[in-house]
XYZ file of C-alpha atoms in Angstrom:
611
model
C -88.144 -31.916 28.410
C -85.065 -33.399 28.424
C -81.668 -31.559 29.263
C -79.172 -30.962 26.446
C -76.383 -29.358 27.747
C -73.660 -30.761 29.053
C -70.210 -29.699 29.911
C -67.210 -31.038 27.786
C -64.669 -34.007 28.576
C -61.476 -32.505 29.038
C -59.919 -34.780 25.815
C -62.663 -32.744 23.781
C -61.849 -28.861 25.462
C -58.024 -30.116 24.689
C -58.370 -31.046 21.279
C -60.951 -27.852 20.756
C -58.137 -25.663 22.287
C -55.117 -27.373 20.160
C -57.074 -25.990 16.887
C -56.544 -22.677 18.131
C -53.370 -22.694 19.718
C -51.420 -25.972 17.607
C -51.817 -25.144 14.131
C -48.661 -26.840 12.720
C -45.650 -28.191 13.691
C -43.874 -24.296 13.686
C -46.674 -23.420 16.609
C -45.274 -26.247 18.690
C -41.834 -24.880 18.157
C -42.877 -21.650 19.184
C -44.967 -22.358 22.269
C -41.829 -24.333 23.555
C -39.344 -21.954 22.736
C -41.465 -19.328 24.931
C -41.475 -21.118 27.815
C -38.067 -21.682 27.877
C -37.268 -18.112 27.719
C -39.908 -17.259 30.456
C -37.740 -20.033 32.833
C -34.908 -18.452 32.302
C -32.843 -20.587 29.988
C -29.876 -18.859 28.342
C -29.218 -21.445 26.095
C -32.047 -23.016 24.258
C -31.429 -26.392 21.313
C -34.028 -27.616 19.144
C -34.079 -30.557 17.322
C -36.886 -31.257 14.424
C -36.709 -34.354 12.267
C -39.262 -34.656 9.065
C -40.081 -30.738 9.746
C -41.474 -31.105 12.784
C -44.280 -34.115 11.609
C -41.946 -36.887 13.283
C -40.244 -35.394 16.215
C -39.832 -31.974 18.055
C -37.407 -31.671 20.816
C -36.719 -28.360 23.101
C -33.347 -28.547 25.517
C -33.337 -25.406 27.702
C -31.314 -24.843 30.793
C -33.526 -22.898 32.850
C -34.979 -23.371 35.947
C -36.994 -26.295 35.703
C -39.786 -27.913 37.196
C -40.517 -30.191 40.506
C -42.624 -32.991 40.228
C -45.847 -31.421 41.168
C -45.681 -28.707 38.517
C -44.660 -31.518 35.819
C -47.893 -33.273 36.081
C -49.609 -30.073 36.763
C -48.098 -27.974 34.309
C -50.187 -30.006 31.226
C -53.880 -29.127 32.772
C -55.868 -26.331 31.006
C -55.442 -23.305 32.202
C -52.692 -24.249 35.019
C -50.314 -21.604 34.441
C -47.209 -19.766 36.765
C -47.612 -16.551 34.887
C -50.589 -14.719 36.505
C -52.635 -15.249 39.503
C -55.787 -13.015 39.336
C -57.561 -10.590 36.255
C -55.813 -8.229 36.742
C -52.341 -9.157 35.797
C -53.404 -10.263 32.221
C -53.002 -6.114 32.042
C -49.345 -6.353 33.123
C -47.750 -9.020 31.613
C -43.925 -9.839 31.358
C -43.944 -13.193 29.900
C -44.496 -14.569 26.713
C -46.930 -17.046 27.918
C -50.012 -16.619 30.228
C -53.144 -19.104 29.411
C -52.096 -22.293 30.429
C -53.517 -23.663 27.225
C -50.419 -24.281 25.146
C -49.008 -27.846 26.999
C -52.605 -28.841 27.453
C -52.717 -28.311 23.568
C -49.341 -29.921 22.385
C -50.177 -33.366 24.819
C -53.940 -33.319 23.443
C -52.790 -33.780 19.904
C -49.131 -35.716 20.363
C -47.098 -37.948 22.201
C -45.035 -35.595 24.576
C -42.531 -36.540 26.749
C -40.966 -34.342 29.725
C -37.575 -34.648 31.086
C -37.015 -31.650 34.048
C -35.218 -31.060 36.838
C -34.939 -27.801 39.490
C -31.083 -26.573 40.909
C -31.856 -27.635 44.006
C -32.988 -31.404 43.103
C -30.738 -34.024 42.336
C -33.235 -36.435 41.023
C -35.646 -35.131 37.751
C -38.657 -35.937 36.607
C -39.911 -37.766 33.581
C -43.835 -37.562 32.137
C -45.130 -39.171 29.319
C -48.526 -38.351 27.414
C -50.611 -39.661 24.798
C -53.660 -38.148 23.603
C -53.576 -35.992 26.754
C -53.577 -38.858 29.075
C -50.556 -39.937 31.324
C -48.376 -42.877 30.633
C -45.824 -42.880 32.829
C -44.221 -40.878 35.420
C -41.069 -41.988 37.096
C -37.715 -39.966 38.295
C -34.789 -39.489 36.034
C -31.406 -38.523 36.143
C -30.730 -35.533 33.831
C -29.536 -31.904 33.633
C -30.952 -28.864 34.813
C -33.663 -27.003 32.842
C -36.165 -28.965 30.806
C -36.354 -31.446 27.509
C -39.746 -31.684 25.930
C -39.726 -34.355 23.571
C -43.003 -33.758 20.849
C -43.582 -36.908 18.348
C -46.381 -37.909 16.048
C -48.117 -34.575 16.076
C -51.709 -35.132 15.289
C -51.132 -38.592 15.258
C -54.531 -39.148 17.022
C -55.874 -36.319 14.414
C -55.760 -37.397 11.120
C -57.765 -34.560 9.487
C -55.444 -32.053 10.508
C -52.404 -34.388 10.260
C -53.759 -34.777 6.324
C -53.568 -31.171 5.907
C -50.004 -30.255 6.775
C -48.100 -29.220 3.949
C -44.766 -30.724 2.185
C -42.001 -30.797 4.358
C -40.065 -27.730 3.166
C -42.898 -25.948 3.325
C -43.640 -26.787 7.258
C -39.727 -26.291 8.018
C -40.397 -22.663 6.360
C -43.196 -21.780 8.578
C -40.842 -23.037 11.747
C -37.757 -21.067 10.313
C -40.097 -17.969 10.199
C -41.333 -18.437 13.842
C -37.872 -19.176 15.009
C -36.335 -16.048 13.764
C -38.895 -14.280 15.259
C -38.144 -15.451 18.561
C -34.292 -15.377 18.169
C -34.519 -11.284 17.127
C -36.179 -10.578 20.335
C -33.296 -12.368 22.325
C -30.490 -11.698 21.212
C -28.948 -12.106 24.818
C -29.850 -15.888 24.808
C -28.207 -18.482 22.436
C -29.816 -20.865 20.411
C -29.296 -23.662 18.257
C -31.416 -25.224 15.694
C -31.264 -28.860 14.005
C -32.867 -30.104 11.151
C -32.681 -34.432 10.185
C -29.433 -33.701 11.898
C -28.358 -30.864 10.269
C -27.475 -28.006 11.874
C -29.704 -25.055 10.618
C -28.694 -22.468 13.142
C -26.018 -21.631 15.550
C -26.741 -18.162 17.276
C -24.302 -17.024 19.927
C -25.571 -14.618 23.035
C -24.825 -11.091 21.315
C -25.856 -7.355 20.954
C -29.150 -7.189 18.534
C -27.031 -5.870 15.497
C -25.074 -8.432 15.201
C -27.790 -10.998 16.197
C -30.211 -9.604 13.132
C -26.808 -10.094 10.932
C -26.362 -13.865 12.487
C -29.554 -14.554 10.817
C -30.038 -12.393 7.755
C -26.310 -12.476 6.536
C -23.835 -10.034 7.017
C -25.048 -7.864 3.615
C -27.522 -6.498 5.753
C -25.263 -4.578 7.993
C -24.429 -2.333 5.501
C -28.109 -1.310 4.798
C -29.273 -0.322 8.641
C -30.041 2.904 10.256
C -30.160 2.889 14.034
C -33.426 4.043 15.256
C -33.914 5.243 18.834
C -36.411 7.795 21.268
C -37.988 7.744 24.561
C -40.945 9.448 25.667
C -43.139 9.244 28.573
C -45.324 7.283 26.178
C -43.114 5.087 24.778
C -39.103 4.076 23.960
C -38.511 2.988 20.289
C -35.664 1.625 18.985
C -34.284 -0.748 16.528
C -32.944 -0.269 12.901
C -34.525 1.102 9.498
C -33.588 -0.010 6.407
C -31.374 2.545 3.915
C -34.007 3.527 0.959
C -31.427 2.011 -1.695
C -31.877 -1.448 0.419
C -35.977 -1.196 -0.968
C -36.966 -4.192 -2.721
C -40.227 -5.057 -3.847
C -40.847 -8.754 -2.077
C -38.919 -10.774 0.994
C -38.015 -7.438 2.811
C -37.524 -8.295 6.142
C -39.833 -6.760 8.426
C -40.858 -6.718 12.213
C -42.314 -5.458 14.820
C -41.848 -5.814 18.797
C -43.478 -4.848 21.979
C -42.222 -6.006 25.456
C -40.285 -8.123 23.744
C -43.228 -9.935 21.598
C -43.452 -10.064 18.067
C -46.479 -8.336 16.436
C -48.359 -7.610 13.186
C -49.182 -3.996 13.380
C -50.373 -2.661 9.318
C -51.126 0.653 10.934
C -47.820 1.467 12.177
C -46.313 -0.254 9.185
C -48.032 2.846 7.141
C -45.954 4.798 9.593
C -43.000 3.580 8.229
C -44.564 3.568 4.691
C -45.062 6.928 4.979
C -41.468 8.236 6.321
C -40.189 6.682 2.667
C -42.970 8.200 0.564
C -40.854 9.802 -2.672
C -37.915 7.994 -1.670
C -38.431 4.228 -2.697
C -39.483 3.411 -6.351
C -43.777 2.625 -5.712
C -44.839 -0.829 -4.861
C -41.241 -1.208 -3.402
C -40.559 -1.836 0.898
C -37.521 -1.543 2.816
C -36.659 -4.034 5.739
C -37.131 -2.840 9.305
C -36.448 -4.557 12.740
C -38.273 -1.735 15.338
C -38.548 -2.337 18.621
C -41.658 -0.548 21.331
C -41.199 -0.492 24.958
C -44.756 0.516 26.143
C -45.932 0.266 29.804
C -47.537 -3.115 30.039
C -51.053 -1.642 31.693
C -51.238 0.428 28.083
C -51.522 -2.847 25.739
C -53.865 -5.730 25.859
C -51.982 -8.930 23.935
C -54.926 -11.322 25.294
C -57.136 -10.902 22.182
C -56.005 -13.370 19.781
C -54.681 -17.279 20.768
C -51.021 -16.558 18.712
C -50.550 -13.198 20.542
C -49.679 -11.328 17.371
C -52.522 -9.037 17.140
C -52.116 -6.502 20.155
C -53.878 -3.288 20.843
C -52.555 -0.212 22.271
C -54.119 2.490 24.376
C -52.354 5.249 22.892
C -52.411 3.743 18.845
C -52.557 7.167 16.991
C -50.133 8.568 19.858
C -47.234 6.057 19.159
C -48.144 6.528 15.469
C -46.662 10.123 15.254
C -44.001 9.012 17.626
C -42.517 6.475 15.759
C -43.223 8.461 12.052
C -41.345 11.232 13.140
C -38.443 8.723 14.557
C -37.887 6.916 11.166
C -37.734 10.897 9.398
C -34.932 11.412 11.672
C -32.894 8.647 11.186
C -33.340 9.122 7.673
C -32.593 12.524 8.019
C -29.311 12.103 9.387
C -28.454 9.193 6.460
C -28.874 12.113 4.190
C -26.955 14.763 5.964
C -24.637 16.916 3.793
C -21.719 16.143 4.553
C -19.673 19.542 5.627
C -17.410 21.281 3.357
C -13.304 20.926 4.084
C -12.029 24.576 3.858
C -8.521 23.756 4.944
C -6.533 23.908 1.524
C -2.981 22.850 3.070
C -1.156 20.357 0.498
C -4.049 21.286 -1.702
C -3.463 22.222 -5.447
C -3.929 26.520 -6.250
C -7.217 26.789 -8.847
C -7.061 30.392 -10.622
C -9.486 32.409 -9.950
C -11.353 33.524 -12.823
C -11.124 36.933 -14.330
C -13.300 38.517 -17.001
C -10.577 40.487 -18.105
C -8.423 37.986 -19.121
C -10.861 35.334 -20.389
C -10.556 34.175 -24.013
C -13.730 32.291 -24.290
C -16.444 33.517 -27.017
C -19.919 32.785 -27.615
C -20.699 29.828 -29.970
C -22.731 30.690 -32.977
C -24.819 28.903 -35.412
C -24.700 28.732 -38.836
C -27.402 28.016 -40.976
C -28.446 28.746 -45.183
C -31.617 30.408 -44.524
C -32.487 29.968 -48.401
C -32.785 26.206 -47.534
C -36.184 24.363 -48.425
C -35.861 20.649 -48.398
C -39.388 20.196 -50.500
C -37.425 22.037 -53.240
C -36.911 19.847 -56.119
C -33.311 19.609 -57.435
C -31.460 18.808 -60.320
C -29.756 16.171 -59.054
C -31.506 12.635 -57.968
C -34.249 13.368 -55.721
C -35.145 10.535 -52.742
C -38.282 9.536 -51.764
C -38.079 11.286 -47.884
C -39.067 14.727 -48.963
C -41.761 13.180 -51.494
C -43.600 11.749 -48.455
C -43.326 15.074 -45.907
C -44.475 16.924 -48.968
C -47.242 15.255 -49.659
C -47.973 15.220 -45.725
C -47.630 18.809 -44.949
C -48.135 20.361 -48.702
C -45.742 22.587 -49.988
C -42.958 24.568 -48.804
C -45.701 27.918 -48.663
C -48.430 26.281 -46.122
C -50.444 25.447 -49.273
C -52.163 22.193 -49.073
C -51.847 19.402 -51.818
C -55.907 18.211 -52.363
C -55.095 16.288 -55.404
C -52.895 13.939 -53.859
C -55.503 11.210 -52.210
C -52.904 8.547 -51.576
C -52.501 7.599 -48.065
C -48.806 6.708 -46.602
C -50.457 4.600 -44.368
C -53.315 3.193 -46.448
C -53.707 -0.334 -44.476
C -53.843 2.077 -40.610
C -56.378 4.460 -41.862
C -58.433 2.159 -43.851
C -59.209 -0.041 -40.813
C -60.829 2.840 -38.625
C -63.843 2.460 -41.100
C -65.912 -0.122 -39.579
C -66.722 -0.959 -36.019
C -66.268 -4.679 -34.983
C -65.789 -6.809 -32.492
C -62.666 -8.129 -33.087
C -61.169 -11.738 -31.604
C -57.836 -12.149 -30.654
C -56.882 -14.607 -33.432
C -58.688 -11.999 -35.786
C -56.551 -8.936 -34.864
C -53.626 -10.948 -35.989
C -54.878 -11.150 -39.576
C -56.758 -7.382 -39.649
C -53.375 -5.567 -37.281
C -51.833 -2.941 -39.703
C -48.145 -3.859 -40.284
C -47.188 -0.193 -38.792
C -47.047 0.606 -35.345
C -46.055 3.052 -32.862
C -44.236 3.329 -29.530
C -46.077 5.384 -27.168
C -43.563 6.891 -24.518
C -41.721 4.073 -24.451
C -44.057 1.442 -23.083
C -47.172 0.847 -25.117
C -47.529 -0.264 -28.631
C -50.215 1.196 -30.524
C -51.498 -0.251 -33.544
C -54.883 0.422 -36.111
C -56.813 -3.084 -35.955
C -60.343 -3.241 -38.193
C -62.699 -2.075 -35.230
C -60.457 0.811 -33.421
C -57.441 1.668 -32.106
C -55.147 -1.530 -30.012
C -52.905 -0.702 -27.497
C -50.192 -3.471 -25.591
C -48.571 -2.961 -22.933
C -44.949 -4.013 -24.374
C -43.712 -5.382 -21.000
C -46.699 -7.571 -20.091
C -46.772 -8.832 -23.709
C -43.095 -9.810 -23.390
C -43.470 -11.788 -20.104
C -46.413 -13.684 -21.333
C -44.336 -15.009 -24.403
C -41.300 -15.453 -21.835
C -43.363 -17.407 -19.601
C -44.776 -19.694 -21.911
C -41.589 -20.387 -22.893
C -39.601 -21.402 -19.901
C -43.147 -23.850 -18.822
C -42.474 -25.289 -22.101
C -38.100 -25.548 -21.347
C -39.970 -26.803 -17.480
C -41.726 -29.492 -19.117
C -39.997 -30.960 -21.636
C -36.734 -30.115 -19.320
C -34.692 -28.164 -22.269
C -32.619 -25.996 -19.956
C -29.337 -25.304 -21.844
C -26.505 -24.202 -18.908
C -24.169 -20.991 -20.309
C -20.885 -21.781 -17.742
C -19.775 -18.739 -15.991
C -16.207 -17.308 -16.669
C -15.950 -16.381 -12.960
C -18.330 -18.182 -10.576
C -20.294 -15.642 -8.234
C -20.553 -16.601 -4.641
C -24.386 -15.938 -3.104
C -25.439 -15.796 0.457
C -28.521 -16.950 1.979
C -30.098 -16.931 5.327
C -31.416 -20.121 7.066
C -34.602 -19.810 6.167
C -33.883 -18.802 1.990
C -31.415 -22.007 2.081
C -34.279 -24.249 2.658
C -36.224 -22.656 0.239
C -33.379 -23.082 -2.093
C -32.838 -26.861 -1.573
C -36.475 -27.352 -2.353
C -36.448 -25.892 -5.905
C -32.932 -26.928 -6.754
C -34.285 -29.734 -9.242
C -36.270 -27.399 -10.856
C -33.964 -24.712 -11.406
C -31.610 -27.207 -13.011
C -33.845 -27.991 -15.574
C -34.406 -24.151 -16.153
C -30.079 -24.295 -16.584
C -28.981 -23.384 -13.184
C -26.204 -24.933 -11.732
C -25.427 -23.739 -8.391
C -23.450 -25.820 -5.705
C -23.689 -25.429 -2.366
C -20.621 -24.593 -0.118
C -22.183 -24.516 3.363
C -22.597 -21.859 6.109
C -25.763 -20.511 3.535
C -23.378 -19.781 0.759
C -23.558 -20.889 -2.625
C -21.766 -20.764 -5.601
C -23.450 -20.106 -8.995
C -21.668 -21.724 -11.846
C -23.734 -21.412 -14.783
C -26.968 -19.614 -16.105
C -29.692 -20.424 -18.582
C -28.496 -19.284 -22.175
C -31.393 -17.917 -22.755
C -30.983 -14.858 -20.142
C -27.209 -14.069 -21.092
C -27.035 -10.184 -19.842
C -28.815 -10.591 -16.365
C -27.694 -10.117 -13.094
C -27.443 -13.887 -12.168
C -26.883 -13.139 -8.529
C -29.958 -10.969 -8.086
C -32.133 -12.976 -10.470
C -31.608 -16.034 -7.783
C -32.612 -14.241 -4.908
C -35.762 -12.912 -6.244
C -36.477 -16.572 -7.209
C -35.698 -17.827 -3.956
C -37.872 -14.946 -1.956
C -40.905 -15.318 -5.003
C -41.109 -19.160 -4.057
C -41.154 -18.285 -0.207
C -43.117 -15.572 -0.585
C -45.856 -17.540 -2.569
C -45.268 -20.719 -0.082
C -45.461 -23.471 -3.104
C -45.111 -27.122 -2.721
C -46.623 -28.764 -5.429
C -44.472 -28.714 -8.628
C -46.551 -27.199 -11.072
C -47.179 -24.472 -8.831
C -43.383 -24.063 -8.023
C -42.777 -23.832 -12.293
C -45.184 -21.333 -12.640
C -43.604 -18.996 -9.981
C -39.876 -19.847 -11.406
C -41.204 -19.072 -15.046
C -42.761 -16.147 -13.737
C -40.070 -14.575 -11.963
C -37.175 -15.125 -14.521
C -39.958 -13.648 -17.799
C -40.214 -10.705 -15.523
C -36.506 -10.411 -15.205
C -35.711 -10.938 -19.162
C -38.596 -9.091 -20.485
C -38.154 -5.874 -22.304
C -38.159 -3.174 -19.668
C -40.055 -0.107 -19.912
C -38.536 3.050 -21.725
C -36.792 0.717 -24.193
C -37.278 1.952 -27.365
C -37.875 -0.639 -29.961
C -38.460 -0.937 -33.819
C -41.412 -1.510 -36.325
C -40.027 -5.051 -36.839
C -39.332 -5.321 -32.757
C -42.556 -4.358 -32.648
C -44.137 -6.295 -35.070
C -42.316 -9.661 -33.598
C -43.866 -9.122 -30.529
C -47.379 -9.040 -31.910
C -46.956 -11.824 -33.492
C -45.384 -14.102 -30.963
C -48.244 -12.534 -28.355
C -51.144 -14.178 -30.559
C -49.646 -17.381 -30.365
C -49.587 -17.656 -26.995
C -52.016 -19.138 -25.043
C -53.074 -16.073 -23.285
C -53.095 -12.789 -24.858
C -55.224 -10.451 -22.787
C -53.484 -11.117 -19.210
C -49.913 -12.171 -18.191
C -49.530 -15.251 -16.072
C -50.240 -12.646 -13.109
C -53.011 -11.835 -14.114
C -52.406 -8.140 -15.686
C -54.355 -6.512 -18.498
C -51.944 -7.201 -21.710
C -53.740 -5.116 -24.224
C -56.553 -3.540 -25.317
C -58.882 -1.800 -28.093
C -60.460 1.269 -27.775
C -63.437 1.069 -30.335
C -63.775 3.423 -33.792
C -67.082 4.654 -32.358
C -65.552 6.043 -29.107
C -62.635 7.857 -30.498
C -65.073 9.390 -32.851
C -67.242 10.833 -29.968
C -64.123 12.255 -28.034
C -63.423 14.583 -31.355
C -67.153 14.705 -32.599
């Protein structure tokens, strides 16, 4: 029989590799970046043009490389971290493998520019497709310049794949401020189609986390710190007023990685419990110092997915860490007993007092069922004939119903369709604590949810004003100035265009600030400042490119802004509007999220309950 097993070319076990390691242009960004700070650089530029698809450049001025390790440094598996097995258990560099220029060169054209201290001549390398084009010396500065163009040019599948541009430059924004947080001793710069994104000093970490974020987020940090034998943790907590329900910022480090760790996420979780509104996180930026023989980061290609030795050890460690720091945001403040300067308060006496006790009057000969001589009105007719007369007797002769359309439709048990329960509804309805509506239909008892119902009819209405591009602007007396970070301005410049059409003009006045001139007339009363934020973090939280998919997460986030909140109480008419404008949407049993609006519980059932 013939033999079917044969080892792989190297192009292949490359290109096999890059699918692990080279997802999009952000990985290449991120491997770079990595090896920079492993040689040492202390200043580190990058340079992306068409987010990363056309060109990728790294500048660091670390150590560099001699010629030998240039050429060698882009085999699989050639690597300067670790020599033997046993150092993959005591790592103290971001890289290890070897796999990630082997990768990048399998998939791109790369070119190298590096030269060592102690040369005066460099070295420059060019690949294609993993093979060598050219190798010749160079003048050029210390440290290294990898230059990464057409990525996946030689792949067109994956190339294919890649998504819009601001989405791509998202994803690299997100692993770039991941790196920078972990660095804050090294400065970096980043460039976008010649525009500079980024411009991060060397600096302590607080003020490197309020370099990127904006400086609002000073004022909402805790310091976190403790060492044990186990472990040191430190890093900053988020006040519980600073909660938010989507786009906190938060992150985890070991050894100066980043990590995604859920479990000791529920740590923090858990230190909030009762103190953040549900469904709602604050932003964290913790830090773990953990003996490097106690982890093992060589279990997943990206390196985010680490394990720990001593998991439900570090767990209590860094629960009971994030209690105290909270602990000590709440302290009491001590009471000032020194009454110098101070205004004299009497001290009360009994004695002296002239106060007396309040006391009610009331005719207890009054009976409001009791007919008078002069006109009577039609209020105590109806809570007579509800409750009988004054004496607990009960009126049986009276058979007329005050609600005689409610009670009439309990009778029979139907299946009822939406566009039906508009016509059989009974024109009265109740507010149930502030939040549902109930109202009799033919075949039971209909409840809506008066929030839900409201952002349904909002959002169909602002994908209409999207469509047809009806946004009406309401100019601002006082324009309000908003700040965003690197990554939420990009976001912003994306969906721009659309918000326009919604009626939003904002300009921008650099430096991640923006002014906001005008609102939609249609949500006069908001918080216009907030409302943009949450639209900004909704559209990079949901990642959207394509432009229906960015209206429906603009219409979605300004209905749930301008829909009635819960606990306002509303009228029969208020009530009965809503009902009505519900069944003409297009939807009425789910909102655009996909939340139960309403629903019917059947005659039949609510007769078993009080048979």
């Amino acid at each position: 029989m013939k033999d079917v097993i044969q080892l792989l070319p190297d192009s292949v076990a490359n290109q096999i590799a890059a699918g692990e390691v080279i997802q999009r242009p952000a990985s290449v960004v991120k491997e770079l970046v990595e090896n920079a700070i492993d040689a040492g650089a202390q200043t580190i530029h990058v340079l992306i043009v068409d987010a990363g698809r056309t060109s990728i450049q790294v500048v660091d001025d670390g150590k560099g490389m001699s010629e030998t390790d240039a050429r060698l440094a882009f085999e699989r598996h050639a690597t300067s971290k670790i020599r033997q097995a046993d150092d993959l258990f005591a790592l103290h560099t971001m890289g290890f493998r070897g796999e990630a220029l082997a990768s990048i060169a399998a998939v791109a054209q790369v070119e190298l520019q590096t030269r060592m201290s102690d040369e005066e001549i460099g070295t420059r390398l060019s690949l294609s497709g993993s093979r060598v084009v050219a190798q010749e010396p160079v003048a050029c500065a210390m440290g290294s310049r990898f230059s990464v163009e057409n990525l996946f040019f030689n792949v067109p599948a994956r190339r294919k794949f890649l998504k819009s541009n601001s989405t791509e430059l998202n994803h690299i924004l997100t692993a770039f401020e991941r790196i920078v947080l972990v660095n804050p001793g090294i400065g970096f710069t980043l460039h976008s189609n010649g525009t500079e994104l980024l411009n991060l000093r060397a600096c302590g970490l607080r003020q490197r986390i309020v370099d990127v974020f904006g400086k609002k987020i000073n004022q909402d940090l805790l310091s976190l710190g403790v060492e044990t034998t186990v472990c040191n943790i430190s890093g900053f907590v988020g006040k519980p007023e600073s909660a938010r329900k989507k786009g906190a910022h938060q992150y985890f480090f070991v050894n100066g990685r980043y990590m995604k760790h859920p479990y000791f996420h529920k740590a923090v979780a858990a230190a909030f419990e009762r103190l953040v509104p549900a469904g709602e996180q604050v932003p964290y930026f913790i830090y773990f110092d953990v003996p490097a023989e106690d982890i093992d980061v060589n279990i997943h290609p990206t390196k985010t997915e680490i394990k720990f030795e001593n998991e439900q050890t570090i767990w209590q460690i860094l629960a009971a860490s994030v209690k105290e720091s909270i602990g000590k945001f709440n302290d009491v403040p001590a009471i000032d007993f020194d009454t110098e300067g101070c205004p004299d308060i009497p001290v009360f006496n009994p004695s002296h007092a002239t106060s007396f006790v309040p006391k009610v009057h009331y005719d207890p000969q009054y009976n409001p069922f009791k007919h008078s001589s002069a006109g009577q009105s039609k209020a105590p007719k109806e809570w007579s004939r509800l409750y009988g007369s004054a004496d607990g007797s009960s009126l049986e002769g009276e058979t007329e119903s005050i609600l005689p359309e409610a009670m009439n439709l309990f009778d029979e048990e139907v299946a009822v369709a939406p566009n039906d329960i508009a016509v059989d509804k009974s024109p009265v309805h109740y507010q149930y604590k502030g939040k549902y509506i109930m109202t009799a239909v033919k075949s039971g008892l209909m409840i809506i949810d008066q929030h839900r119902a409201h952002v349904r009819i909002l959002y169909d209405e602002y994908m209409e004003r999207l469509h047809n591009q009806l946004g009406n602007t309401q100019r601002l007396l006082f324009p309000e100035i908003i700040r965003f970070s690197a990554v939420e301005s990009a976001v912003l410049d994306h969906i721009l265009p659309t918000m326009a059409h919604l009626g939003f003009d904002l300009s921008d006045l650099g430096n991640g600030s923006y002014a906001l001139n005008g609102m939609p007339a249609f949500v006069e009363g908001l918080d216009g400042v907030k409302l943009v934020q949450d639209m900004v973090k909704e559209t990079r939280t949901s990642g959207t490119s394509i432009a229906e998919e960015m209206h429906h997460v603009l219409a979605l986030c300004l209905a749930h802004h301008a829909a009635i909140p819960y606990g306002q109480v509303l009228g029969n008419e208020e009530m009965e509007n809503i009902q009505n404008r519900l069944f003409a949407c297009s939807n009425v049993n789910y909102t655009p999220d996909g939340k139960t609006i309403l629903t019917i519980f059947p005659q039949s059932d609510i007769e078993k309950k009080l048979g």
